[in-house]
Coordinates of C-alpha atoms in Angstrom, one line a residue:
S30 CA -39.2 -6.5 84.1
L31 CA -41.6 -6.5 86.8
D32 CA -43.4 -9.2 84.2
E33 CA -41.1 -11.7 85.9
F34 CA -42.8 -11.6 88.8
E35 CA -46.4 -12.0 87.6
G36 CA -48.7 -13.5 90.0
K37 CA -46.5 -12.4 93.1
Y38 CA -46.6 -9.8 95.4
V39 CA -43.8 -7.4 95.1
L40 CA -42.0 -5.0 97.2
L41 CA -40.0 -2.4 95.3
D42 CA -37.3 -1.2 97.7
F43 CA -35.5 2.2 96.4
W44 CA -32.4 2.6 98.3
A45 CA -28.5 3.3 98.2
S46 CA -25.6 2.1 99.8
W47 CA -24.8 5.7 101.1
C48 CA -28.3 6.0 102.7
S49 CA -28.0 5.5 106.4
P50 CA -31.9 4.7 107.0
C51 CA -31.9 2.5 104.0
R52 CA -29.0 0.4 105.5
K53 CA -30.7 0.4 109.3
E54 CA -34.0 -1.0 107.4
N55 CA -32.2 -3.7 105.1
P56 CA -32.0 -6.3 108.4
N57 CA -35.8 -5.7 108.5
M58 CA -35.9 -6.6 104.5
V59 CA -33.8 -9.7 105.1
K60 CA -36.1 -11.1 107.8
A61 CA -39.1 -10.5 105.8
Y62 CA -37.7 -12.2 102.9
K63 CA -36.4 -15.4 104.8
E64 CA -40.0 -15.6 106.2
F65 CA -42.0 -14.8 103.1
G66 CA -39.8 -15.0 99.9
G67 CA -40.4 -17.2 97.2
E68 CA -43.5 -18.6 95.8
N69 CA -46.0 -15.5 96.4
F70 CA -43.8 -12.9 97.5
E71 CA -40.4 -11.0 95.8
I72 CA -38.4 -8.2 96.9
V73 CA -36.7 -6.0 94.0
G74 CA -34.2 -3.8 95.1
V75 CA -33.6 -0.5 93.0
S76 CA -30.4 0.9 93.8
L77 CA -29.8 4.9 93.0
D78 CA -26.1 4.5 93.8
K79 CA -24.1 6.4 91.2
T80 CA -21.2 3.6 90.8
K81 CA -21.5 -0.1 91.0
D82 CA -18.7 -0.7 93.7
P83 CA -20.4 0.8 96.9
W84 CA -23.7 -0.9 95.7
M85 CA -22.3 -4.4 95.5
K86 CA -20.3 -4.0 98.7
A87 CA -23.6 -2.9 100.3
I88 CA -25.4 -6.1 99.0
E89 CA -22.7 -8.4 100.5
E90 CA -22.5 -6.7 104.1
D91 CA -26.2 -6.4 104.3
N92 CA -26.8 -10.3 103.3
I93 CA -29.3 -9.1 100.2
T94 CA -30.2 -12.0 98.3
W95 CA -33.4 -10.8 96.5
T96 CA -33.2 -9.3 92.8
Q97 CA -31.2 -5.8 92.5
V98 CA -31.4 -3.5 89.7
H99 CA -28.8 -0.4 89.2
D100 CA -31.0 2.6 88.6
A101 CA -28.0 5.0 88.5
E102 CA -29.6 7.9 86.2
G103 CA -32.9 7.5 88.4
E104 CA -35.3 6.4 85.6
V105 CA -37.0 3.9 87.3
A106 CA -37.2 6.1 90.4
N107 CA -38.5 8.8 88.6
T108 CA -41.2 6.5 86.6
Y109 CA -42.4 5.8 90.3
G110 CA -42.2 9.3 91.8
V111 CA -39.8 8.5 94.1
Q112 CA -38.3 11.7 95.8
S113 CA -36.2 10.5 99.1
I114 CA -35.2 7.1 100.0
P115 CA -35.8 4.7 101.7
F116 CA -39.0 4.3 99.7
T117 CA -40.9 1.4 99.1
L118 CA -43.8 0.0 97.1
L119 CA -46.0 -2.7 97.7
L120 CA -47.3 -4.3 94.5
N121 CA -50.2 -6.9 94.5
K122 CA -50.5 -9.9 92.3
E123 CA -51.6 -7.6 89.3
G124 CA -49.0 -5.2 89.5
E125 CA -50.8 -2.5 91.3
I126 CA -49.6 -0.3 94.2
I127 CA -51.3 -1.3 97.4
E128 CA -49.2 0.3 100.1
K129 CA -46.4 2.6 100.2
N130 CA -43.3 3.2 102.5
L131 CA -43.9 -0.2 104.6
R132 CA -40.9 -0.7 107.1
G133 CA -40.0 -2.6 110.2
E134 CA -43.0 -4.3 111.9
A135 CA -45.5 -2.3 109.6
L136 CA -43.9 -4.6 106.7
Q137 CA -44.2 -7.5 108.8
D138 CA -48.0 -7.0 109.9
K139 CA -48.8 -6.3 106.2
L140 CA -47.0 -9.4 104.8
N141 CA -48.5 -11.6 107.6
E142 CA -52.0 -10.2 106.8
I143 CA -51.8 -10.9 102.8
L144 CA -49.6 -13.9 102.7

């Protein structure tokens, strides 16, 4: 539940192991999490993989250390209106969406601005 992250900025990252653009973005996410993750910022990865094994392998290969959830049926993605991946939503400390589809330098710039 996102309630666990109350009082923090949260980046929801919708992705899958088979999504090449998602995997190419993961190094940027790792960098952002190393720099900003913790007290005021968290990433929650939402995998749309149908099965667990490829998802778990991608987590290991890409050095992902933040919270991950498996959304094999797409229920969470549907809740947020995700139509394609990669797709990110940045939530403020109150859980409101303040940015969509931040990637690469744009993500770093926004995190530098708010944190």
